[in-house]
mmCIF file of C-alpha atoms in Angstrom:
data_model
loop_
_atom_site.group_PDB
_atom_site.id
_atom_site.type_symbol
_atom_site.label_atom_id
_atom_site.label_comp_id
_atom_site.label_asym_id
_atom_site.label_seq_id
_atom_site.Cartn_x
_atom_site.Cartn_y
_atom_site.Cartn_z
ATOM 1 C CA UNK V 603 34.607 157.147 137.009
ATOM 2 C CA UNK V 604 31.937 160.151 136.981
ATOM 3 C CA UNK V 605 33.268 163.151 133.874
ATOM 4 C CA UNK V 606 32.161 166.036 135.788
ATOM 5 C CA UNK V 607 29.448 167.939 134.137
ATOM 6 C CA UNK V 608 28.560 164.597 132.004
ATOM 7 C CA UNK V 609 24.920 163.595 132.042
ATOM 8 C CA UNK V 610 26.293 161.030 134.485
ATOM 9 C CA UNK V 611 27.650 163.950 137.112
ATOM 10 C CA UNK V 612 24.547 165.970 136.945
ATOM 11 C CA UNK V 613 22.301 162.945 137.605
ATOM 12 C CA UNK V 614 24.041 162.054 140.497
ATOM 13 C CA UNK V 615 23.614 165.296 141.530
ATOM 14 C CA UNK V 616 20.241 165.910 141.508
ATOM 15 C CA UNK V 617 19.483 162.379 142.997
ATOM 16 C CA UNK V 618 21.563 163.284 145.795
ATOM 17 C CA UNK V 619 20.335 166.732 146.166
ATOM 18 C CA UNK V 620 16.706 165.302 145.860
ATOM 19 C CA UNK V 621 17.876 162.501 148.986
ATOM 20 C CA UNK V 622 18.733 165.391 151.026
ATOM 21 C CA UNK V 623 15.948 168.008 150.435
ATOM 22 C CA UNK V 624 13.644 164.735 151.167
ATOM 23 C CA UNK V 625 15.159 163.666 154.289
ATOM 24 C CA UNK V 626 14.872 167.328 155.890
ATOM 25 C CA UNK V 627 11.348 167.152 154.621
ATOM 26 C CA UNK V 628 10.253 163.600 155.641
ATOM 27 C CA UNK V 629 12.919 161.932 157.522
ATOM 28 C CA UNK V 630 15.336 159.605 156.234
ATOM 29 C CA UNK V 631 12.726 156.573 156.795
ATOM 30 C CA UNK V 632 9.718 157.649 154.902
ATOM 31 C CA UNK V 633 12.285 157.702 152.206
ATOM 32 C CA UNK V 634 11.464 155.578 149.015
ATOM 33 C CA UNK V 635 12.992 155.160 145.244
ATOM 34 C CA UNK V 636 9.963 156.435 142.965
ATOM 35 C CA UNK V 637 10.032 159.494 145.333
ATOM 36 C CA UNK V 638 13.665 160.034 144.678
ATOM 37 C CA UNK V 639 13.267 159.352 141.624
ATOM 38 C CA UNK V 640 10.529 162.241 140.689
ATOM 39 C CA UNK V 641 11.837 165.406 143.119
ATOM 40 C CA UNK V 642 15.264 164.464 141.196
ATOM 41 C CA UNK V 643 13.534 164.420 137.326
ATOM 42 C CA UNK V 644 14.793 160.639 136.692
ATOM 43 C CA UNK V 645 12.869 157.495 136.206
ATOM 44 C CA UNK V 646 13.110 154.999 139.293
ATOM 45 C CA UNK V 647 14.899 152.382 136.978
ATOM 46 C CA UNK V 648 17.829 155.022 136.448
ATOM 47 C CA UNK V 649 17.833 154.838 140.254
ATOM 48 C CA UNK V 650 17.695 151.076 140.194
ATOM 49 C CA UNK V 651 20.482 151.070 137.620
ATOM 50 C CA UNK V 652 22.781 152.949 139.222
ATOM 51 C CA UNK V 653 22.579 152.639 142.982
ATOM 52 C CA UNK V 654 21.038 148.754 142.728
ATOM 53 C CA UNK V 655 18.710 150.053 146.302
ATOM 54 C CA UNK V 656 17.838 152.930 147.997
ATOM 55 C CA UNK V 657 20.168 151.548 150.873
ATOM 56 C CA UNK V 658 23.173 152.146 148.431
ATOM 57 C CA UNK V 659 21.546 155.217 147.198
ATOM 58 C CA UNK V 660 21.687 156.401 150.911
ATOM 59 C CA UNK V 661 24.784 155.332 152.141
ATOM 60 C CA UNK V 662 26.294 157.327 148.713
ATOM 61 C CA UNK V 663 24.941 160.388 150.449
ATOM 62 C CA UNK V 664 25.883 159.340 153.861
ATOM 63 C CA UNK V 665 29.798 159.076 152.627
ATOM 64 C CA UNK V 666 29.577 163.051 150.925
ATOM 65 C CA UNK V 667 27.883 164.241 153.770
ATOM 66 C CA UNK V 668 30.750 163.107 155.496
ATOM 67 C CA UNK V 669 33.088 164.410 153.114
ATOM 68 C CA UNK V 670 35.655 167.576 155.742
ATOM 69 C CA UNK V 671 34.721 170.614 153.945
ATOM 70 C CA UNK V 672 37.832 172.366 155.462
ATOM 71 C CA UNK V 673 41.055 171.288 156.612
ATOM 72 C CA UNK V 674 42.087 170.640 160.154
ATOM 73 C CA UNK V 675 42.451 174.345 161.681
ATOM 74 C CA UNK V 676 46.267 175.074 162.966
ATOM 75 C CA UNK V 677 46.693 176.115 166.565
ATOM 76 C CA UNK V 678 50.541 175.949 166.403
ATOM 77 C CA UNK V 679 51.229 172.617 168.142
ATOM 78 C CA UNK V 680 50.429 169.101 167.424
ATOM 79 C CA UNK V 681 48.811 168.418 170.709
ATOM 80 C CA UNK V 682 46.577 171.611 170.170
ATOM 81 C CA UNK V 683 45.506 170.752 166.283
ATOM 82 C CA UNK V 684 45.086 166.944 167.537
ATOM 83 C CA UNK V 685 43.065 167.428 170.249
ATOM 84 C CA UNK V 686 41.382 170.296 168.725
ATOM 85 C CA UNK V 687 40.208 168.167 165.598
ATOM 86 C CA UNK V 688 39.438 165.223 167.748
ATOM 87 C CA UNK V 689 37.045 166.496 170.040
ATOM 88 C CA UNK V 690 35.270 168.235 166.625
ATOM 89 C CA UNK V 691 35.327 164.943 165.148
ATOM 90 C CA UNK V 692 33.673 163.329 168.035
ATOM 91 C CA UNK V 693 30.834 166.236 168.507
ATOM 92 C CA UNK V 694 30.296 165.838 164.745
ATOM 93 C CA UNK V 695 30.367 161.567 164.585
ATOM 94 C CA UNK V 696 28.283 161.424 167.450
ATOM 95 C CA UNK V 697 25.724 163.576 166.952
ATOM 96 C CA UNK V 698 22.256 162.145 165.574
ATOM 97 C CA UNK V 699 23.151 162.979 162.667
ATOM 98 C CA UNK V 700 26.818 162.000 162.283
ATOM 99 C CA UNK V 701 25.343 158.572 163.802
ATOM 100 C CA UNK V 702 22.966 158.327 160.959
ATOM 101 C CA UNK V 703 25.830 158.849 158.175
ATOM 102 C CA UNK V 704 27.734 156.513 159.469
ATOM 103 C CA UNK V 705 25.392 153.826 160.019
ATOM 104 C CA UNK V 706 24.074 154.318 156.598
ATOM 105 C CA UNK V 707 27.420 154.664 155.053
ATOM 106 C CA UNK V 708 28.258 151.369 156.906
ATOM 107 C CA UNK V 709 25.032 149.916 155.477
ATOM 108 C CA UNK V 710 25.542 150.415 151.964
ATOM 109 C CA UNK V 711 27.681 148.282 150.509
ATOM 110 C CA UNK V 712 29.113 144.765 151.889
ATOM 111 C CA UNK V 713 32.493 145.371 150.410
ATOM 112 C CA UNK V 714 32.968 147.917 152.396
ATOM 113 C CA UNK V 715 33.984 150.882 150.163
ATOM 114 C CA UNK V 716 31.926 153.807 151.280
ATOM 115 C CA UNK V 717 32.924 152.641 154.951
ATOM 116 C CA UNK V 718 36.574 152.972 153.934
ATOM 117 C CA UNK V 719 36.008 156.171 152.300
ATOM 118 C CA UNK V 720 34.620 157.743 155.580
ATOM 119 C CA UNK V 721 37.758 156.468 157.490
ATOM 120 C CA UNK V 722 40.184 157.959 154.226
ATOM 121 C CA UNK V 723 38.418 161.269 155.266
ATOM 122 C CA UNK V 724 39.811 160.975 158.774
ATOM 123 C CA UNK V 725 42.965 159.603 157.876
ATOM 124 C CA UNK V 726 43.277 162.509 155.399
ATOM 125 C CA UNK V 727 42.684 165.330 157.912
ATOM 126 C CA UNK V 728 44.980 163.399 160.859
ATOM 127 C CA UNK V 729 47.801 163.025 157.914
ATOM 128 C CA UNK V 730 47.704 166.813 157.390
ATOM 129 C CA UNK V 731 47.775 167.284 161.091
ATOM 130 C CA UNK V 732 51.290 165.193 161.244
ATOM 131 C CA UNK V 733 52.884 166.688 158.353
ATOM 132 C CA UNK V 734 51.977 170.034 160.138
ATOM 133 C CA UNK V 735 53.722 169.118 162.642
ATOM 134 C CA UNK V 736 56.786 167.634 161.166
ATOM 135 C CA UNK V 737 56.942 170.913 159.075
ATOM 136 C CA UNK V 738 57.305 172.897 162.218
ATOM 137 C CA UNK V 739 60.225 169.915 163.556
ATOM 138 C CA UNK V 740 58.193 168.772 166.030
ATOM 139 C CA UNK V 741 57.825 164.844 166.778
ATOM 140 C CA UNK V 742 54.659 163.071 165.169
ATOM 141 C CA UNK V 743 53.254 159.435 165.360
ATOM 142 C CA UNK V 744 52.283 157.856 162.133
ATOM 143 C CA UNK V 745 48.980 158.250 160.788
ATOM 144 C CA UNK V 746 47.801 154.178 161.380
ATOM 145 C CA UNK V 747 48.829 155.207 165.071
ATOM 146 C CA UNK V 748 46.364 158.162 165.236
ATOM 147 C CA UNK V 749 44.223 155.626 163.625
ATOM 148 C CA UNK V 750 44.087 153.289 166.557
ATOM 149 C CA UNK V 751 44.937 155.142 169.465
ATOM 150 C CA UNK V 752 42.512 158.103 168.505
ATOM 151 C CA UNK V 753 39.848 157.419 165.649
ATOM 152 C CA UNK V 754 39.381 153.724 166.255
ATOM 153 C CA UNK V 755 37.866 154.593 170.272
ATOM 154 C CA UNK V 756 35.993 157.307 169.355
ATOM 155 C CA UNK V 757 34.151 155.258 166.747
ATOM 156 C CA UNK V 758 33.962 152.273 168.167
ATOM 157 C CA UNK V 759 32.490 153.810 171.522
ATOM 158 C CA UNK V 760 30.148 156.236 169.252
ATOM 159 C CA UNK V 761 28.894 152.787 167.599
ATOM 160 C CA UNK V 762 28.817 149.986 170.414
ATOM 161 C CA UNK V 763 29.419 152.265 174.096
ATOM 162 C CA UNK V 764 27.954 155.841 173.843
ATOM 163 C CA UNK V 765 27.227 156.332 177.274
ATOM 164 C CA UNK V 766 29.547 158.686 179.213
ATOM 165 C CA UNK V 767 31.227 160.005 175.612
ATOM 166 C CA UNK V 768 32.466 163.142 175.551
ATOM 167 C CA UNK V 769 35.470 166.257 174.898
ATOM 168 C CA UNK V 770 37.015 165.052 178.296
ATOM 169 C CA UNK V 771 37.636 161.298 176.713
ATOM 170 C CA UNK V 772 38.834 162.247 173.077
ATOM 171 C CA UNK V 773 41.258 164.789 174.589
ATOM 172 C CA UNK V 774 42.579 162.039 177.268
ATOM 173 C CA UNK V 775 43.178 159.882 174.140
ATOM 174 C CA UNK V 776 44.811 162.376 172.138
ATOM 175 C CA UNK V 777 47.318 163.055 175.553
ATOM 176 C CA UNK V 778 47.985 159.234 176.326
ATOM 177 C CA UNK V 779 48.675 158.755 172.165
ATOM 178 C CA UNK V 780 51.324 161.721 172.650
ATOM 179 C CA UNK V 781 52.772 160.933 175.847
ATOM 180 C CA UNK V 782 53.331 156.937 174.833
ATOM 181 C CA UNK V 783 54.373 157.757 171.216
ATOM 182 C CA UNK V 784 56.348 160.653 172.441
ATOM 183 C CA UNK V 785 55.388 163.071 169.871
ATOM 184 C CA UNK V 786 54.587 165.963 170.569
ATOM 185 C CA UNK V 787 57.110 166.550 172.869
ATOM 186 C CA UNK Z 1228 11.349 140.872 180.358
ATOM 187 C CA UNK Z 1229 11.212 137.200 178.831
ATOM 188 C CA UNK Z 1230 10.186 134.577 181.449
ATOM 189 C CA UNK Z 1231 11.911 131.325 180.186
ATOM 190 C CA UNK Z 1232 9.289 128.270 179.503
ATOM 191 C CA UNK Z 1233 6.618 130.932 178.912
ATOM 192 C CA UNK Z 1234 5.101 131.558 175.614
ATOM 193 C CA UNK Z 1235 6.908 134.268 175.139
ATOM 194 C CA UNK Z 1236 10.667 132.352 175.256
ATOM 195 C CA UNK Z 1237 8.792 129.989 173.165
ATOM 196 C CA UNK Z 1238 8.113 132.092 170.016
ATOM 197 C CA UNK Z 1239 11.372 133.833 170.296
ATOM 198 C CA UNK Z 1240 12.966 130.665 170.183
ATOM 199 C CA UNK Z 1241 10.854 129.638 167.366
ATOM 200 C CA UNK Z 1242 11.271 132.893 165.570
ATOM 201 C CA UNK Z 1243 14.942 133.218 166.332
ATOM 202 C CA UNK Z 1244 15.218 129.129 165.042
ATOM 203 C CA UNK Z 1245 13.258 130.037 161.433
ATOM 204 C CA UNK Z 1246 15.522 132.897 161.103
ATOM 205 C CA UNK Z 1247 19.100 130.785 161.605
ATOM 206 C CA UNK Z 1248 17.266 128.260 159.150
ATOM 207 C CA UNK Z 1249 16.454 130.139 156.217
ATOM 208 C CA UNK Z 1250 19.677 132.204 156.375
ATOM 209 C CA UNK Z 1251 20.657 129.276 156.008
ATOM 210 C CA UNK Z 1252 18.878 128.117 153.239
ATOM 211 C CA UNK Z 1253 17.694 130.716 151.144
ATOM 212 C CA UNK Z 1254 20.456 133.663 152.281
ATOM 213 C CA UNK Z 1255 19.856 136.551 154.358
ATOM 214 C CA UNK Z 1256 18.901 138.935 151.953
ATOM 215 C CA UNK Z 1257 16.026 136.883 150.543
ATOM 216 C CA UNK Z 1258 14.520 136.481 153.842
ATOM 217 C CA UNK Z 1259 10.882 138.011 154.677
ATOM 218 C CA UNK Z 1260 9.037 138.407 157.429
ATOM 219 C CA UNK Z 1261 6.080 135.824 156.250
ATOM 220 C CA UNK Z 1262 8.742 133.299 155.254
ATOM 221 C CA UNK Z 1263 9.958 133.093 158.805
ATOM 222 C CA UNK Z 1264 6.545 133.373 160.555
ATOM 223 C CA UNK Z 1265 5.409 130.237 158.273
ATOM 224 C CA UNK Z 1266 8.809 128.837 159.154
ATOM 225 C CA UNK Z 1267 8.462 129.439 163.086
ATOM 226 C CA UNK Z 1268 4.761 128.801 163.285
ATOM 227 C CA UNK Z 1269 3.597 131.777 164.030
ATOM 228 C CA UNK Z 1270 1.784 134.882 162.335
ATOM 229 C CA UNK Z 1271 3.346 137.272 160.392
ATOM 230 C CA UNK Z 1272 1.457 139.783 162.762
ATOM 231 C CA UNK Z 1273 2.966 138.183 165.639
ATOM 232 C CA UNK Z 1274 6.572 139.178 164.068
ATOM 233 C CA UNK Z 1275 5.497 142.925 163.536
ATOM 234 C CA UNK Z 1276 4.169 143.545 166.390
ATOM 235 C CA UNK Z 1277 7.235 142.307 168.588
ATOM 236 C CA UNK Z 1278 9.809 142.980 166.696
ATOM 237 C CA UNK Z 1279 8.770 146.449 164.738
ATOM 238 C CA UNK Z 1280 9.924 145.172 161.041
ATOM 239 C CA UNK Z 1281 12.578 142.925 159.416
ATOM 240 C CA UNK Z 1282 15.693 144.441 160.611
ATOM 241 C CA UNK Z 1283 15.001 144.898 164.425
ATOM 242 C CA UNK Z 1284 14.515 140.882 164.156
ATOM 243 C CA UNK Z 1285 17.734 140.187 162.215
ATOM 244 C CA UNK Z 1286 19.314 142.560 164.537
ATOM 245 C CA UNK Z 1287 18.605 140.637 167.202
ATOM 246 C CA UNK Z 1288 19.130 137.106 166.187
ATOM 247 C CA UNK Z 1289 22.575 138.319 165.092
ATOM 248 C CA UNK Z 1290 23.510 139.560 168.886
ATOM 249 C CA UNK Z 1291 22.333 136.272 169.830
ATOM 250 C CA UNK Z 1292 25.191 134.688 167.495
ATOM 251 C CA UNK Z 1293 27.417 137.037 168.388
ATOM 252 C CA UNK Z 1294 26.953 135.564 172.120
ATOM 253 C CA UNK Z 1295 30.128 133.796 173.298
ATOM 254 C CA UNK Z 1296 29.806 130.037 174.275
ATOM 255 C CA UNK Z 1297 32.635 129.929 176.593
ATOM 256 C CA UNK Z 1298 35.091 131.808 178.723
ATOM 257 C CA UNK Z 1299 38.626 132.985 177.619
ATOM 258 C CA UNK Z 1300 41.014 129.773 177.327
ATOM 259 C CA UNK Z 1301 43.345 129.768 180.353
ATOM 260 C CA UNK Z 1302 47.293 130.039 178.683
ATOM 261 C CA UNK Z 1303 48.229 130.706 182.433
ATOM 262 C CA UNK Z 1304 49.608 134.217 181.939
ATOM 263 C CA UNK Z 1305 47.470 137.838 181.282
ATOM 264 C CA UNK Z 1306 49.598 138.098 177.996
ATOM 265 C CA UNK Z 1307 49.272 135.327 176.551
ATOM 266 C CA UNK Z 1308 45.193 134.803 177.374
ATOM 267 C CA UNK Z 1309 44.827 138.234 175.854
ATOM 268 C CA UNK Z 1310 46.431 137.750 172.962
ATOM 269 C CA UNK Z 1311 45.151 134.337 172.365
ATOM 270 C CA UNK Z 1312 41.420 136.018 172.710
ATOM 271 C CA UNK Z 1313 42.106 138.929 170.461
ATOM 272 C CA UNK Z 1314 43.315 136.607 167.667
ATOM 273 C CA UNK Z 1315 40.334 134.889 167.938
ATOM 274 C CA UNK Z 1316 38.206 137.820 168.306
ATOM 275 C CA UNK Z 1317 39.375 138.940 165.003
ATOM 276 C CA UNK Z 1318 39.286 135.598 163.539
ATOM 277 C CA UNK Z 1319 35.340 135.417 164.568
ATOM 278 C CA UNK Z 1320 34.424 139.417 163.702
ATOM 279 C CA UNK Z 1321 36.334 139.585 160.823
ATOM 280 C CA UNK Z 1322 34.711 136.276 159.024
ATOM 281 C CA UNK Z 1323 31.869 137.016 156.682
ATOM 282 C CA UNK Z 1324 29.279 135.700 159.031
ATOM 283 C CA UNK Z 1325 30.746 137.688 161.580
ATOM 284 C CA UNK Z 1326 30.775 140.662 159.628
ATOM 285 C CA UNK Z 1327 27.392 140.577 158.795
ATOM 286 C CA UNK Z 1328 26.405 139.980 161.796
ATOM 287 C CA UNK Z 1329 27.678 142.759 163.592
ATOM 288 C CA UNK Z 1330 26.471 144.966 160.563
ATOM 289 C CA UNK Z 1331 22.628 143.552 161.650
ATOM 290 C CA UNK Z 1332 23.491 144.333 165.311
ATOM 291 C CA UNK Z 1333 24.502 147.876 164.065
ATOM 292 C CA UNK Z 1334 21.844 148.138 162.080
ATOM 293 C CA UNK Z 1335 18.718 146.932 163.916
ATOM 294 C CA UNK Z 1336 18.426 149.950 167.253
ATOM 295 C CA UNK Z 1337 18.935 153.139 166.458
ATOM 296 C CA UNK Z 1338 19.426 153.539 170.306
ATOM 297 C CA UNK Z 1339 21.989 151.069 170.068
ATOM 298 C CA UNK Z 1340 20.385 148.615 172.654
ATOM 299 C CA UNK Z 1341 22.118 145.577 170.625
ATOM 300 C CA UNK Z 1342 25.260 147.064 169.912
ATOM 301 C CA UNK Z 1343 25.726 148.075 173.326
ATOM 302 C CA UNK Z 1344 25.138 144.028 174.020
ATOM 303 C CA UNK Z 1345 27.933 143.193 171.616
ATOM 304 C CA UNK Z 1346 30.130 145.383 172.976
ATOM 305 C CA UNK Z 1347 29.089 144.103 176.641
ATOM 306 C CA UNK Z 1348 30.287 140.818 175.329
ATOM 307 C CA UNK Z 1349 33.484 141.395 174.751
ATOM 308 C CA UNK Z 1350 34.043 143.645 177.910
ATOM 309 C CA UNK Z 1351 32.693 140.561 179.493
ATOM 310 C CA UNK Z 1352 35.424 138.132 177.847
ATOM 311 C CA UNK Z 1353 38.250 140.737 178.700
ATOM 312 C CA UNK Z 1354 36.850 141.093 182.271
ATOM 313 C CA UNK Z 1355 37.393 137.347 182.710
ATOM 314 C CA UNK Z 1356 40.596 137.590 181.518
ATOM 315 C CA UNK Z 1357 42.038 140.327 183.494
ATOM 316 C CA UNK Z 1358 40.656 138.952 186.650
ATOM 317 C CA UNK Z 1359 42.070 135.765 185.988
ATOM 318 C CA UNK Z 1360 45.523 137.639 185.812
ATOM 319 C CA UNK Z 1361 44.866 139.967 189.072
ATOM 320 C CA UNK Z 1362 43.881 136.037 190.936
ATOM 321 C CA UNK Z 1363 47.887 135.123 189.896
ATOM 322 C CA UNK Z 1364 48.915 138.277 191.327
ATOM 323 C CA UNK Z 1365 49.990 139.786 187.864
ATOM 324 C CA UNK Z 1366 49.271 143.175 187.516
ATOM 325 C CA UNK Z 1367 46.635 144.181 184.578
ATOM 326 C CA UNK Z 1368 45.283 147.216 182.860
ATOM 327 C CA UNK Z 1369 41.426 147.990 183.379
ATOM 328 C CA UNK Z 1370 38.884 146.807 181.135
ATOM 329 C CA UNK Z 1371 37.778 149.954 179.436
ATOM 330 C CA UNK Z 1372 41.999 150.537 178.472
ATOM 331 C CA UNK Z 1373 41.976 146.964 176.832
ATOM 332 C CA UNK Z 1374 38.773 147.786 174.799
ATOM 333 C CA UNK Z 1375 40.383 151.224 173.441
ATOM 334 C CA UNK Z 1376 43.648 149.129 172.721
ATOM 335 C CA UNK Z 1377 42.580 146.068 171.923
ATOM 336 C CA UNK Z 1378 38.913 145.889 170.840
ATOM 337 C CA UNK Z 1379 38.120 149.293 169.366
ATOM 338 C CA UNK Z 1380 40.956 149.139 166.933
ATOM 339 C CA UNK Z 1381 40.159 145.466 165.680
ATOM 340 C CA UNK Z 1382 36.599 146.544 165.185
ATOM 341 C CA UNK Z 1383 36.941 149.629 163.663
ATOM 342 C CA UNK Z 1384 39.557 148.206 161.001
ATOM 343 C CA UNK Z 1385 37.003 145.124 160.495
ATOM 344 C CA UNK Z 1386 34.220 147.381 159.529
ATOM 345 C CA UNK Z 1387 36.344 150.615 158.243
ATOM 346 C CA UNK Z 1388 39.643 149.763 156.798
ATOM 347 C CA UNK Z 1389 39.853 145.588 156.305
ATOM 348 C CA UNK Z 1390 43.364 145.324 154.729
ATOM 349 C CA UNK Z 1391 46.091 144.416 156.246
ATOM 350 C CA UNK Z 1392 44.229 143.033 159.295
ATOM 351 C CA UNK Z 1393 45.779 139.659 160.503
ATOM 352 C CA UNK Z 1394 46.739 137.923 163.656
ATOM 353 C CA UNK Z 1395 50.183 140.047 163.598
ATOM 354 C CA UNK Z 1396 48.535 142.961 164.092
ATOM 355 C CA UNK Z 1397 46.139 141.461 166.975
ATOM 356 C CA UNK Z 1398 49.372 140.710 168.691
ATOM 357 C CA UNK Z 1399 50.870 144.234 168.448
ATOM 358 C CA UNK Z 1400 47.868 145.472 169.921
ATOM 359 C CA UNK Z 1401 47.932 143.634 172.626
ATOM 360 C CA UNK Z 1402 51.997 143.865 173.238
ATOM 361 C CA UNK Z 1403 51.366 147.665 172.501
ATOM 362 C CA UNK Z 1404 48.375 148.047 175.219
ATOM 363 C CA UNK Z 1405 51.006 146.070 178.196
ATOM 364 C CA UNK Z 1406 54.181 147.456 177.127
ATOM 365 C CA UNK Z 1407 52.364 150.937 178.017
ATOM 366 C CA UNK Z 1408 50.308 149.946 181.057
ATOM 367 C CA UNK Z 1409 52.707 148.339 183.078
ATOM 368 C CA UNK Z 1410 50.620 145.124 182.684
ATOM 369 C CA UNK Z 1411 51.206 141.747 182.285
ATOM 370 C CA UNK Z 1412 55.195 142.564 183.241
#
């Protein structure tokens, strides 16, 4: 919906350039929109227009902070690159910042979209995992099945149950997922 | 930390009561802090300084809705009680009052002092459950395998990826999680 390098484009991104200098700066809660609105060079109504709420506003920026810069790394196997990419996921998700995104991204927007985009952005990165894998002939769940035996846990527990997360539990999920949907094998 | 009768008990009460009201009434997102202290009786200064700011309060009214009001039914097998709570579990979370609850549980603690509650909830519910099967001499998985079969996946599709839940799906969780532990056979 955004022409990159429209007027549209570069004012989103120097209001979400402006969010981010500000929240290393002041912290995410001192935030507000007329402060936004004048490191970025807009008016506050542009904000207003656009985003409806700084809450929106932030949970845009949650979701591109979000955003895997690089794919999945390849270790040869499909246990390896799973478990590998699971317990990075979990070190990134749960970390006080990851926690942050998320919640904000969650915040944002009742319908749910920038919430669905963060779990696209795992999905993507498991899917290229699997086709890895199937490339090399080896067995693979589906993607829905990493979904729920893998992503679904670690988020819910880095959400509701934090206490006694860690590498240890993601790569015990990423084993049980393999040995019950025998792929990897 | 709340004695029950005291005056304490008695403003929460009164504070929780204006809340449910004027959600009611008005909608949760044009509530304010001095609407419900004129609501509940009680100064908006006496809101503040217990409960920090608007959010913390919604955040905890909503765990308080999120409390269940009764055990598990009793379908006289562990299958059947678990699926039977799972379907309803979704049923309840995945509702719009339900969602927006657990988004204000979410929301409200950064330490995640009322998620962890809504979370103990449902381990609670399962607990019941799979004690009630162990009691018939059934056998039955352990309550931290149900939540990352059952639970986790349910939630995280409510708040990440909402299409395509249903009761079907509930189901095959819950045939997925016994078929693999060796429960409920």
């Amino acid at each position: 919906m955004v022409r990159p390098g429209g007027r549209s484009a570069r004012v989103q991104a120097s209001v979400h350039a402006a969010v981010r200098e500000l929240e290393a700066e002041v912290g995410r809660d001192a935030l507000t929109v007329p402060m936004v609105a004048q490191r970025a060079g807009v008016t506050p109504s542009t904000i207003y227009r656009r985003w409806g709420d700084l809450q929106e506003l932030l949970s845009d920026v949650a979701v591109e902070r979000l955003r895997p810069e690089t794919p999945p790394e390849d270790h040869g196997d499909l246990a390896s690159d799973l478990t590998a990419w699971a317990e990075q996921f979990l070190d990134e998700m749960a970390s006080p910042s990851g926690r942050a995104y998320v919640r904000d991204a969650l915040l944002g927007d009742p319908d749910g979209g920038n919430a669905g985009q963060c779990s696209a952005y795992a999905a993507d990165q498991v899917q290229v995992i699997l086709a890895r894998a199937l490339d090399r002939g080896e067995g693979a769940p589906d993607v829905e099945t990493v979904m729920d035996g893998v992503v679904a846990p670690l988020m819910y527990r880095i959400l509701f149950r934090p206490s006694g997360l860690d590498a240890a539990y993601a790569r015990r999920l990423v084993t049980e997922l393999l040995n019950s949907s025998g792929g990897g094998q």
